[in-house]
C-alpha cells in the first residue's frame, strides 16, 4: 500500500504515530517521518491513522482528494464542450505536479486523450523523503513511488525525455524521434540538481548530487561508510543531508558560501539560528567559505580545498547547490522559458517570448514562474511540494474551463523541512522582507515563531517546532496586517523588537540567456532570446 | 449584536438530552456576548481559528479583574497543563508525553489493545444470562476507569475513594462566570483531596517505581529536567479525571447513537473496520466534550464583526461547530463513512486532547465488542437520563434490553 502525508498540512499532532507506530515516527517534537510504502500487514493500522488525523493530511493510495476510479467527475462534460469530450492533453513531466494535474483533469470531467511524458524510467515518486528517511536507511528509495492513479486512462511514455516543442503544429518532440500532438499542453518538467561546476572534478568517484530516487539510493549506500562527508551548500537539501550524517554518526563538514545556512531562503537572522542548530549537533560548519577544488587520485575523491586555505580529507562530497530548471527542451519554442523558469500568468497560462499569454500552454510545479499579487506581482518560482500540488490543481482546472470560470493561483507558498530533530515551517516569502521579529518562543531552544515584515506589513512567518501557529500568521499575511505585530500573545519573549532580516540580494539567474528586441512597426516588433554561453 | 438567547437554554439541564436545535440557533450569531461577560463562539471556522490563535490564553489568571475567581485556587496546587500557556504548558505536556506517546514511547497505547479487548470481553461476559443492563454502569464507566488506573498506576480498588472527588470536579467545570467563584471553591476542595491521595501514592512509588505513568512522571525527563512534586500531582490529577470522565461519555453517547441507527449497529457486526470511521463520526456528531475550559483573550480580538475585549472569557462551543453546515454537508446526518472528517471532538491546536489516542482505542474496542456480542439491543428509555454537566455531556444511565450475549470469538 502507498501512503503520502501532506506535510504542508501536518501540524505534528502525532495521532498517526500512536495508531501505526511501525509506519510513522516523530524525529523530534513535531517532525514526522514515515514509510511511504508499508507492508499490507500494516493496512489496518494505517487506515486507523488516516481516520484519526486531525487535519486529514494522510492519504492512502491516492494524493489529494480521493479520485473517482472510472466515473466521470462531478463536472461531466456538457454536450456542447467538444474539447472536454474529445480533446488531446499532453502533460510533460510525470512528477507530483503532473500526476496531480492528471487526476484533477479527470475529476473535472475531461474525457479526451491524456498523455504523460516523463524522462525518468519507472513510476513517479515523492521527493521529500529522499533527503530524509531514505538517506537514514529507514526507508528504501523504491518505497517513495507515488500512489498509482488507476483508472485515469492516461497513456504513459516514461523514460523518454521531451526534446522539443512546435507550437505552430502543436506537437511535442521526443528523444526517440516520436512526435506527439496536443490541443492543450501542461509543462511540469521541474528541476534537476545543479552539478558541481568543474566537470572533471564532478566526475570523481565520491562527488555526488541529490535529486532523484536513484541519487538517493547511491548516496545512501555511500553514507554507510565512516569517513568525513563534505556537504557543499547549506540550503534545505544540504542542511538535511548534514542532519542525516549526524544522525548516522558520520563526521560532516558543511561549506556555505553565504553568511549562514538557509540564508538564501530565510535571511541571515534565522540563518544564524540554523547555524547554531547545526553546530549543536556536531556539524563542522564553515560559512563564508567556498570549495575551490575537489582533488582525487586514481579517480577517487580524496580531499577538498577551501577558500579559507584549509584542506580537508573527504571521500564523499555532496554538491547541494540548488536546482537547474528543465527548460532546454523548450529552446526555440517561442515560449518565455529560460534559466529562470517558464513564465506564466496567475492562471498558469504560459507567456510567449514577447510576453503575450498563450491560450493552450500551461505550466505548473518547480519549473513555473508566476506573478504573485501579494508580493507586488513579482514573478516567483516556488519549489515546494505544496505548491506543486496546489498549482497543478489550478492549472488543470483552467485547462478545461472557460475564460470566466478560471481560477488564479493565489495560494501563499508554504514549505517545511525537518533537520536535526526540528520541524521548520514557513508561510509567505521570507526573502520578501526588510525586518524580522521573534513573536513567540525561545530562539535558544530552537522553538519559536519569527515574523517577517516588508515596509510595515507582514509578508512571511517561519516556525521552528511551533507549526500549530502557522495558520494564524498566514491569515495575517493575507490581510496585509501591520508589521511589527504589537498584539499580546502567549509565550511572547520579554524583550523582542524587529531587526534587519539580512536577506541577501537576489542573485539573478541571468547567465545563459538574454532577451533582445528588434523591429520598429508594432506588427513586427519581437523579442528574441540570445544564448550567450553557446 | 442581535439578541441570541440560545446559550442560556443550552446550559439549562432541561435541554441536556437534545441541545442540537439550540446549537443551530446559536450559530446564527457566530459570536454572542453573554450577560456574565463571556463570549460564546459557535461556528466552525471561527472556533478553529481561535484554537490556533496565540492571542488566546488557557490560563484564567489572565482574566480581567472584573471577573471573580481569578485568584489561584485554594487547593495549593499549580494549574495543570490544560490551564497553562506555553512555555509552561509545552514543557509539562512534553514531559507527560514522554511516557505515553511519541517520540519517547510511540507504541505504548497501541500495545494496550489486547489488554483492552480482554477487559471489555470480561465486562460483557458478565452480562451473560441477563436481558437488561445499564451499559454505563456495566461497561462504559468501569472500562475506562480500569484502563486509566492500570496506565497511571492507581489501585483499581481505590475507585470508590476517588469517584466522589472526580464527580465533583467534573460537575463544577464548564462555562458561566456568575457562579464560577463558588464552583471554583468546590472544585479546589475536590482537587486538593484527590491531589493529596495521588501525592501519597506518588511518594510511595518514589522508592518503588513501576512501568506506570505515575512512576514515569516522577522519573523526570532526562536532559529536559523533570517535574516538581506539585507538578506531578496536578498532572496525575488531570490525567486520572480526564482519562475516564470523558471516555465514559464517548462510549455511552456512541452506544446510544448506534441504538438509534440500528443499520450501522448491524453493519459493525460484519464490518469490524467500520468502527474507526464510526468513532470519528461520533466525535463530530455526539462529542463527549461540548465546551473545553474557558479561554481568555490576551488582546482585543476581532472575530467576524465582534471585537472580544482583552481579558474577556471565551467559550468555544465545539459541539455547535461540529454541526456547522458551512463546514460539513448534511451535518445532522450520522454517517460513519464520512470523508475528510475534521471534527472538533478533541479540540485542536496545542491543547488538542492529550488522551485522544487512548479514548479512540477504548471506544473502538468497546463499541466494536458491544455491537458484535449483544443480541438485538434496544434502549429502554430514549432519551435516557443525562449527567448534569453541559460541558462533559453524556447519559447517566443507558438501560438496554437485549436477547442475550453472543459468545466470544
PDB file of C-alpha atoms in Angstrom, chain A residues 167-168 332-337 340 343-344 350-358 379 514-519 521-529:
ATOM      1  CA  UNK A 167       3.791  25.474 -31.084  1.00  0.00           C
ATOM      2  CA  UNK A 168       2.573  26.085 -34.616  1.00  0.00           C
ATOM      3  CA  UNK A 332      13.382  27.784 -29.854  1.00  0.00           C
ATOM      4  CA  UNK A 333       9.765  27.063 -28.989  1.00  0.00           C
ATOM      5  CA  UNK A 334       8.890  30.730 -28.758  1.00  0.00           C
ATOM      6  CA  UNK A 335       7.861  30.473 -25.085  1.00  0.00           C
ATOM      7  CA  UNK A 336       9.255  32.703 -22.335  1.00  0.00           C
ATOM      8  CA  UNK A 337      11.335  29.876 -20.947  1.00  0.00           C
ATOM      9  CA  UNK A 340      14.622  31.464 -14.552  1.00  0.00           C
ATOM     10  CA  UNK A 343       6.901  32.378 -17.095  1.00  0.00           C
ATOM     11  CA  UNK A 344       3.140  32.156 -16.809  1.00  0.00           C
ATOM     12  CA  UNK A 350       2.467  30.351 -20.233  1.00  0.00           C
ATOM     13  CA  UNK A 351       3.758  33.593 -21.754  1.00  0.00           C
ATOM     14  CA  UNK A 352       5.364  33.529 -25.120  1.00  0.00           C
ATOM     15  CA  UNK A 353       8.690  35.160 -25.654  1.00  0.00           C
ATOM     16  CA  UNK A 354       7.069  38.533 -26.304  1.00  0.00           C
ATOM     17  CA  UNK A 355       5.192  38.453 -23.043  1.00  0.00           C
ATOM     18  CA  UNK A 356       1.897  37.549 -24.681  1.00  0.00           C
ATOM     19  CA  UNK A 357      -0.126  34.951 -22.839  1.00  0.00           C
ATOM     20  CA  UNK A 358      -0.825  31.713 -24.717  1.00  0.00           C
ATOM     21  CA  UNK A 379       7.487  36.619 -10.651  1.00  0.00           C
ATOM     22  CA  UNK A 514      19.356  37.433 -22.669  1.00  0.00           C
ATOM     23  CA  UNK A 515      16.366  38.993 -24.334  1.00  0.00           C
ATOM     24  CA  UNK A 516      16.843  41.434 -27.197  1.00  0.00           C
ATOM     25  CA  UNK A 517      14.092  43.301 -29.011  1.00  0.00           C
ATOM     26  CA  UNK A 518      14.074  44.007 -32.743  1.00  0.00           C
ATOM     27  CA  UNK A 519      11.783  45.698 -35.274  1.00  0.00           C
ATOM     28  CA  UNK A 521       6.490  48.610 -36.511  1.00  0.00           C
ATOM     29  CA  UNK A 522       4.123  47.220 -33.837  1.00  0.00           C
ATOM     30  CA  UNK A 523       3.340  44.366 -36.194  1.00  0.00           C
ATOM     31  CA  UNK A 524       6.955  43.365 -36.483  1.00  0.00           C
ATOM     32  CA  UNK A 525       8.467  44.202 -33.112  1.00  0.00           C
ATOM     33  CA  UNK A 526       9.574  40.929 -31.466  1.00  0.00           C
ATOM     34  CA  UNK A 527      11.638  39.733 -28.539  1.00  0.00           C
ATOM     35  CA  UNK A 528      14.387  37.179 -29.054  1.00  0.00           C
ATOM     36  CA  UNK A 529      16.305  35.042 -26.607  1.00  0.00           C
TER      37      UNK A 529
END
